[in-house]
Coordinates of C-alpha atoms and ligand atoms in Angstrom, one line a residue:
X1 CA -16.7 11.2 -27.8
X2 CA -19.9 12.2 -25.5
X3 CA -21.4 9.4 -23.4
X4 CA -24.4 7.6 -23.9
X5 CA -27.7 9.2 -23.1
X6 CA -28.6 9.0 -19.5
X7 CA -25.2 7.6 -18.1
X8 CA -25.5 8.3 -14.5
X9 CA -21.7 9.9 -14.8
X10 CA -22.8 12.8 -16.7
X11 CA -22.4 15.8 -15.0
X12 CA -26.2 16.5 -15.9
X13 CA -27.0 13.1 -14.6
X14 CA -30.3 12.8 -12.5
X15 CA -29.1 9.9 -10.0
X16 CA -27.3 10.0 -6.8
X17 CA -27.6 7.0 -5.1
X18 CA -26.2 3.8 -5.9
X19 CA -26.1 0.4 -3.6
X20 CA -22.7 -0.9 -2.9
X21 CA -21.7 -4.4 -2.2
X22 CA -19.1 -4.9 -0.9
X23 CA -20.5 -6.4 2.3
X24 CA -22.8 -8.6 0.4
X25 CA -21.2 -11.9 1.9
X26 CA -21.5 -10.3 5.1
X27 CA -24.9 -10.1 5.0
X28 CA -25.6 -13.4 5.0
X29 CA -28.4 -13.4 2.6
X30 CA -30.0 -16.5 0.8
X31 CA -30.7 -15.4 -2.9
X32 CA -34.1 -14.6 -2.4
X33 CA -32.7 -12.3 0.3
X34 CA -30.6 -11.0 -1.9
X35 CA -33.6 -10.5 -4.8
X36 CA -36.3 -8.4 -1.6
X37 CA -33.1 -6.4 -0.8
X38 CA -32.6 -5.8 -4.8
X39 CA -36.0 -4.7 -5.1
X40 CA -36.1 -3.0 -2.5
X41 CA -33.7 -0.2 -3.5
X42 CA -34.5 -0.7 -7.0
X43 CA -38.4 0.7 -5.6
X44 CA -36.2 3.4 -4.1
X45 CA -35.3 4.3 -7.0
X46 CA -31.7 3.2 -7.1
X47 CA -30.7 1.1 -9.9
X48 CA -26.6 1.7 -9.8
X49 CA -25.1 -1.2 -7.8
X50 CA -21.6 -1.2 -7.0
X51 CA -19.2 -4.4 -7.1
X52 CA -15.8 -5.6 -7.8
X53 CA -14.6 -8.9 -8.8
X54 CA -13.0 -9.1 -5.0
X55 CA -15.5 -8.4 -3.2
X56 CA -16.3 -11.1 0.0
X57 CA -13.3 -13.0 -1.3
X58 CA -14.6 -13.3 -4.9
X59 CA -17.9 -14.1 -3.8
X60 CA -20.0 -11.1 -4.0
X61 CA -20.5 -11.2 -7.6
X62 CA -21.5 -14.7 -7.5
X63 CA -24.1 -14.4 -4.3
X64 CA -25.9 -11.6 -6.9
X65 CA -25.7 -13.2 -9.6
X66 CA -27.5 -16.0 -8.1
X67 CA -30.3 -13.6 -6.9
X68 CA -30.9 -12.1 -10.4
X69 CA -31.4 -16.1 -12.0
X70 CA -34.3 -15.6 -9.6
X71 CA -35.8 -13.2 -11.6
X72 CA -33.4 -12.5 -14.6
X73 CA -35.6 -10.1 -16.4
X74 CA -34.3 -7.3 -13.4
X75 CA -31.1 -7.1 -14.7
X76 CA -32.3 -4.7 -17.4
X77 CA -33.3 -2.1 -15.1
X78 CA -30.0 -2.0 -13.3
X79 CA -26.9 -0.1 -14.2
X80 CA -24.1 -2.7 -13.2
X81 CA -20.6 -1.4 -12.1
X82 CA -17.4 -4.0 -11.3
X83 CA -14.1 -3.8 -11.1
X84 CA -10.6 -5.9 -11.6
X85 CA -7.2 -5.2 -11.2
X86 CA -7.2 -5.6 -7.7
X87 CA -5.2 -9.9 -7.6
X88 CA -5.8 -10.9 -4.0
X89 CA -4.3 -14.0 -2.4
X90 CA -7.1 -16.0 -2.2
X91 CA -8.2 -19.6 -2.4
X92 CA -10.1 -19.0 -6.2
X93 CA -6.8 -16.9 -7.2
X94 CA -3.6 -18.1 -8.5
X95 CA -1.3 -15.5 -7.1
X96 CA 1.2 -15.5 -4.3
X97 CA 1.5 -11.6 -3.4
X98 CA -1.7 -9.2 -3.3
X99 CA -0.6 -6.6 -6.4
X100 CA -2.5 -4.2 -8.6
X101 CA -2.6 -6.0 -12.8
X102 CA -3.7 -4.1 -15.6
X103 CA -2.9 -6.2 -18.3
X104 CA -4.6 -7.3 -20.8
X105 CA -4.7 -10.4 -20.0
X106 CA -6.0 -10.2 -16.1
X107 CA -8.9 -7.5 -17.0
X108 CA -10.0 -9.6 -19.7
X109 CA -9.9 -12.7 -17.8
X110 CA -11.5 -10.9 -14.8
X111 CA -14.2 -9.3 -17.0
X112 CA -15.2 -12.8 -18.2
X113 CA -15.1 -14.3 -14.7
X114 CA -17.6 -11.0 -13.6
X115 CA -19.9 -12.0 -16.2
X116 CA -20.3 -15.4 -15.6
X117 CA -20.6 -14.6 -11.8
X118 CA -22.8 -12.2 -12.3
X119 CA -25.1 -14.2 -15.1
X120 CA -25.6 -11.2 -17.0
X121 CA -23.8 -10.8 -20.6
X122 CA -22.6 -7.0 -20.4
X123 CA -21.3 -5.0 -17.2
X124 CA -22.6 -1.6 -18.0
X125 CA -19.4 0.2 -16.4
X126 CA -16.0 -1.4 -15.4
X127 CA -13.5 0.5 -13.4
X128 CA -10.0 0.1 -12.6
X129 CA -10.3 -0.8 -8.8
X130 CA -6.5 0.4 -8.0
X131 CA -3.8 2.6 -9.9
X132 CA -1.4 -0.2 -11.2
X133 CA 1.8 2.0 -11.3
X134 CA 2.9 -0.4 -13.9
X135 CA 0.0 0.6 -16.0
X136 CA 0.7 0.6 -19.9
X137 CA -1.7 2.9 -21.6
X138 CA -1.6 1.6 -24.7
X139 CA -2.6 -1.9 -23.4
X140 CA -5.3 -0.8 -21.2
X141 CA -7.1 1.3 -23.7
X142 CA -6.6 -1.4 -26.8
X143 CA -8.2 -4.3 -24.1
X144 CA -11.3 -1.5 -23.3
X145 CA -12.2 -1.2 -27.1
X146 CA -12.0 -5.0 -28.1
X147 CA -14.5 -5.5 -24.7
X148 CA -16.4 -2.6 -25.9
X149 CA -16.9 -3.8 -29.1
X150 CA -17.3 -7.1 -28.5
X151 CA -20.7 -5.6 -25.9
X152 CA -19.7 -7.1 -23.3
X153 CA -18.9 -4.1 -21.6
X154 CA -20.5 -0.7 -22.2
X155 CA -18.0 2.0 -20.5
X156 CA -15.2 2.3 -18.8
X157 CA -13.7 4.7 -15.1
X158 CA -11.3 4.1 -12.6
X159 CA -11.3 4.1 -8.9
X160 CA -9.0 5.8 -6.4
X161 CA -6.6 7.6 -9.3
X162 CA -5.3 10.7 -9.1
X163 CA -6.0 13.7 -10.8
X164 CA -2.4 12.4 -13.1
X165 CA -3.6 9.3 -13.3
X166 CA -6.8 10.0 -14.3
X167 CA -5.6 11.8 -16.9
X168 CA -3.1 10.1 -18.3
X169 CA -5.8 6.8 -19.1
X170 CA -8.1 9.0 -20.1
X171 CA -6.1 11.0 -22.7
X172 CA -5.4 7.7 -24.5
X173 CA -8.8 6.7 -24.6
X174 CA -11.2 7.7 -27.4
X175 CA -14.4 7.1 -25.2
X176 CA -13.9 9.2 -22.4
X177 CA -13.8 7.5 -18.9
X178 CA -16.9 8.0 -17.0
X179 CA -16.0 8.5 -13.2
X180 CA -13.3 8.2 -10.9
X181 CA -14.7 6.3 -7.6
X182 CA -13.2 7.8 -4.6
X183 CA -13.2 7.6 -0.7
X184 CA -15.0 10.8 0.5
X185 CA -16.7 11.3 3.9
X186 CA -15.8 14.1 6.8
X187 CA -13.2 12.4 8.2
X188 CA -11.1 11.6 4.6
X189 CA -12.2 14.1 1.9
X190 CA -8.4 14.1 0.2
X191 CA -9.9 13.9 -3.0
X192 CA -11.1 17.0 -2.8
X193 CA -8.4 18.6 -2.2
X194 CA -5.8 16.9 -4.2
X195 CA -7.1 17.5 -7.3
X196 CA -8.9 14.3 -8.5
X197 CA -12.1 15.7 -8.0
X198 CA -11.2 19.1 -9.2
X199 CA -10.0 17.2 -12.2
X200 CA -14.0 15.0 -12.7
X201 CA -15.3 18.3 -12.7
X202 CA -13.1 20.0 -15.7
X203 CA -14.0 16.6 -17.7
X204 CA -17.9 17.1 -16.9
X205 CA -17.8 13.9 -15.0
X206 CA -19.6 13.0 -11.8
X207 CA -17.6 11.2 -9.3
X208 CA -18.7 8.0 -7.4
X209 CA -18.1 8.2 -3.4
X210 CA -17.6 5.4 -1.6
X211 CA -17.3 4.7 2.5
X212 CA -19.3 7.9 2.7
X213 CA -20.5 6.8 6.4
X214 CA -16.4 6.1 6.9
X215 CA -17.2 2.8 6.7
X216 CA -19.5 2.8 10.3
X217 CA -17.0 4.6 11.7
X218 CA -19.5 7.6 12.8
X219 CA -21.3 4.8 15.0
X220 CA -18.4 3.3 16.8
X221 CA -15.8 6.6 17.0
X222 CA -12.3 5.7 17.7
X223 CA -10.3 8.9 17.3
X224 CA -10.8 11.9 18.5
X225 CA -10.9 13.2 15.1
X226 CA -14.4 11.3 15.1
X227 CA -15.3 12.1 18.4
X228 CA -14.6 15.8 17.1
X229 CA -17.0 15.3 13.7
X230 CA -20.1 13.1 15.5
X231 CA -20.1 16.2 18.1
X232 CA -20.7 18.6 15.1
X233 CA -22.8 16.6 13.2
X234 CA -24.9 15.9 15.9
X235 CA -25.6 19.4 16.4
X236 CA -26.4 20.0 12.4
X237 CA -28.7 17.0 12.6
X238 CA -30.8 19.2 15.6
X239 CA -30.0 22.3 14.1
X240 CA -31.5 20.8 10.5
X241 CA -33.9 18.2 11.8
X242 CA -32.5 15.6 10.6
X243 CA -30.1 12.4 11.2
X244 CA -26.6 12.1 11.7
X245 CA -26.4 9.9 8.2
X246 CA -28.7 12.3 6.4
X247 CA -26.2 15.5 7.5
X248 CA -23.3 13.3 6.1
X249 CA -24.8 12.9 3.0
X250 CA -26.2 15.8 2.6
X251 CA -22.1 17.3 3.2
X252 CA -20.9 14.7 0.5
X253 CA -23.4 15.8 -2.0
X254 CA -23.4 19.6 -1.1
X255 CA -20.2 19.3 -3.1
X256 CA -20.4 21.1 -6.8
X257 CA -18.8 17.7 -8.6
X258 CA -22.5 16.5 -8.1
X259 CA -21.1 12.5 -6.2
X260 CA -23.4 10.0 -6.5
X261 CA -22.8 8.1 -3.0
X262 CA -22.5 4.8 -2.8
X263 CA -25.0 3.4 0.2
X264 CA -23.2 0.3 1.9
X265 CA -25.6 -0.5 4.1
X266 CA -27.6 -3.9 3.9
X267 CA -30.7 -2.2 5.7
X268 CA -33.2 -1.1 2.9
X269 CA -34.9 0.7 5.8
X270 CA -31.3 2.6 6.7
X271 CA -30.6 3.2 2.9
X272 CA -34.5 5.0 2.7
X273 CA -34.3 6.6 6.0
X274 CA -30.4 8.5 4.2
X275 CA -32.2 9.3 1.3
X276 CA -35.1 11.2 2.8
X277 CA -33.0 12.7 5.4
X278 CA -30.4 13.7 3.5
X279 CA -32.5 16.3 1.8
X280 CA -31.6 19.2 3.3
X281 CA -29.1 21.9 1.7
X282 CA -26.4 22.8 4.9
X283 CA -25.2 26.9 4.5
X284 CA -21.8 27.3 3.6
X285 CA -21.0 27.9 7.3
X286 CA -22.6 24.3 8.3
X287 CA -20.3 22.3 5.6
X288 CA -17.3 24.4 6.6
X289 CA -18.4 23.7 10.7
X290 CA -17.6 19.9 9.7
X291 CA -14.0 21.2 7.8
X292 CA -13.2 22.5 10.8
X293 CA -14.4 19.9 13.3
X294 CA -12.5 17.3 11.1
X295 CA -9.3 19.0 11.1
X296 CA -8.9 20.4 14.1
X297 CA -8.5 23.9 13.2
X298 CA -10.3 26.6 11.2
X299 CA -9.4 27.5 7.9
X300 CA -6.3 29.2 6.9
Ligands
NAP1 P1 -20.4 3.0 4.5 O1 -21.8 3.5 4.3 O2 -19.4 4.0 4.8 O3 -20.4 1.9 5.6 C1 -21.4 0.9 5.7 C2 -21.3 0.3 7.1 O4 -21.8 1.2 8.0 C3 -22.1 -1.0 7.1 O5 -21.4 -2.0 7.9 C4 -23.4 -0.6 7.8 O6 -24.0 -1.6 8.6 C5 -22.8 0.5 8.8 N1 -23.9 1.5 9.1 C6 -24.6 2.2 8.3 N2 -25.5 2.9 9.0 C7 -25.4 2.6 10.3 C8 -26.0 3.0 11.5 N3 -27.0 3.9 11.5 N4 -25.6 2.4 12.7 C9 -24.6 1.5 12.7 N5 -23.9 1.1 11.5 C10 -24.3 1.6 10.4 O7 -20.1 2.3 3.2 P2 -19.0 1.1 2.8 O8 -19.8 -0.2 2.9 O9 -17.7 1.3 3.5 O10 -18.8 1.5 1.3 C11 -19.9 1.6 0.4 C12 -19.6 1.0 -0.9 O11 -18.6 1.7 -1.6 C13 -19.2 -0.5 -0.9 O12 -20.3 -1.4 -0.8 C14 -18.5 -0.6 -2.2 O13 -19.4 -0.8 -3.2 C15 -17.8 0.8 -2.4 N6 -16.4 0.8 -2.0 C16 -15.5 1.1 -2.9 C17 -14.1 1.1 -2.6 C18 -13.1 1.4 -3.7 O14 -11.9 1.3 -3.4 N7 -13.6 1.7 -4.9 C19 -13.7 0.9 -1.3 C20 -14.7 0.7 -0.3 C21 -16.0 0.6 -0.7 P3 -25.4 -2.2 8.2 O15 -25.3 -3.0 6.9 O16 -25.8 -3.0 9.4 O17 -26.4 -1.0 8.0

């Protein structure tokens, strides 16, 4: 089974960008807020937004949702991405131990709970947030064709899997999941180098990378490990003309799995100012100088 025209995941996909949300809540935006920011990356040319049903204690999905009643008519340019499995304690959850939940039951429940949140009636792409290592296949896949049939959502992907994992889902699944959504940024690139991305690229799927900016970590070092990578970077962002953001980016995406990063800034201004800066192709020396920095040692 191929994936729809002009999904984003395809390895010949055209868009790299997509706006997270994690930090929505965070934000402290009122819904109009919340619709300006919307536009705003939406006139960048970034229409892939990024949430899970956990996000801001359950309330990120919601605080968007509310923004697109503004205008409702938006929701058709965006390519919406959530996610379930994760059960949090949590004041609007019923559970009494965080846990990962891939049953039937929860992702269906948690699907419906997304739409409602989100006031839209399909979720373009729903991922797995977590490997459930009491995942059963069979399950999973016959829950993901009753939701995809029913249109309420269009495709399916997982998020920090490995390459196994990955696998394993996918194998069992006649539509072909559409992205693994990993953590990848100089100072934690394990997925490519234990074989999840490796693995995106052999199934001609694009992966999605989150934290790319370690989270903010690059602005506020606290290991010398960062100390190590802002010290190099810094010097490709002179040597390249360009910022410290837009050589991180520019490292992420330099990669041949093609990511699509996932901003998580709240700054439409700091989300333009990566894009433009990020433009810049570093030699193979440059994206191997920030290997190096972030190990600690050259290569083998
Ligand atoms: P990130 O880009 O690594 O970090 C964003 C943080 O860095 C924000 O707090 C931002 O603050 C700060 N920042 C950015 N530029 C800065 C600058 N120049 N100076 C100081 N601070 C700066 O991304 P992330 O938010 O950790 O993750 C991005 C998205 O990935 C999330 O929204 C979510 O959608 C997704 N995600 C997925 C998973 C998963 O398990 N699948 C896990 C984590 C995240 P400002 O807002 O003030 O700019």
């Amino acid at each position: 089974m191929t994936l729809a025209t002009g999904s984003p995941f395809k390895h010949t996909g055209e868009l790299g960008w997509a706006q997270g949300y994690w930090r929505l809540a965070a934000w402290d935006f009122s819904a109009q807020e919340t619709l300006s920011f919307l536009k705003g990356h939406l006139d960048l040319g970034v229409s892939l937004v990024d949430h899970a049903d956990i996000y801001g204690d359950y309330r990120c999905e919601q605080l968007f949702g509310n923004a697109l009643a503004i205008q409702p008519a938006i929701r058709q340019q965006l390519h919406v991405v959530t996610k379930c499995d994760i059960q949090l304690i949590s004041a609007s959850n019923d559970v009494s131990l965080n846990h990962y939940d891939t049953s039937a039951k929860h992702i269906r429940s948690s699907v419906e709970r997304s739409l409602a949140r989100l006031q839209t009636d399909h979720i373009d792409t729903l991922l797995l947030h977590r490997p459930d290592l009491l995942m059963d296949v069979d399950e999973v896949v016959s829950c993901f064709n009753a939701l995809r049939s029913e249109g309420k959502v269009g495709a399916f992907g997982v998020s920090n899997f490995s390459a196994s994992q990955f696998e394993l889902l996918n194998r069992g699944f006649d539509h072909q999941l559409v992205t693994n959504q990993v953590e990848l940024n100089p100072l934690s690139f394990d997925a490519f180098e234990n074989g999840a991305v490796d693995h995106l690229q052999m199934a001609g799927v694009r992966p999605m990378a989150w934290s790319c900016l370690a989270g903010g970590a690059f602005f506020r070092p606290q290991t010398e490990q960062a100390h190590r990578v802002i010290a190099c970077l810094s010097q490709l962002a002179t040597k390249y003309d360009t910022s410290l953001e837009g050589v991180i980016y520019a490292w992420v995406m330099r990669h041949p799995s093609r990511p699509i990063v996932i901003n998580g800034s709240g700054k439409i201004e700091r989300l333009a100012s990566a894009m433009a800066k990020s433009q810049i192709i570093l030699s193979r020396e440059d994206w191997y100088r920030i290997w190096v920095a972030s190990k600690g040692h050259g290569v083998p």
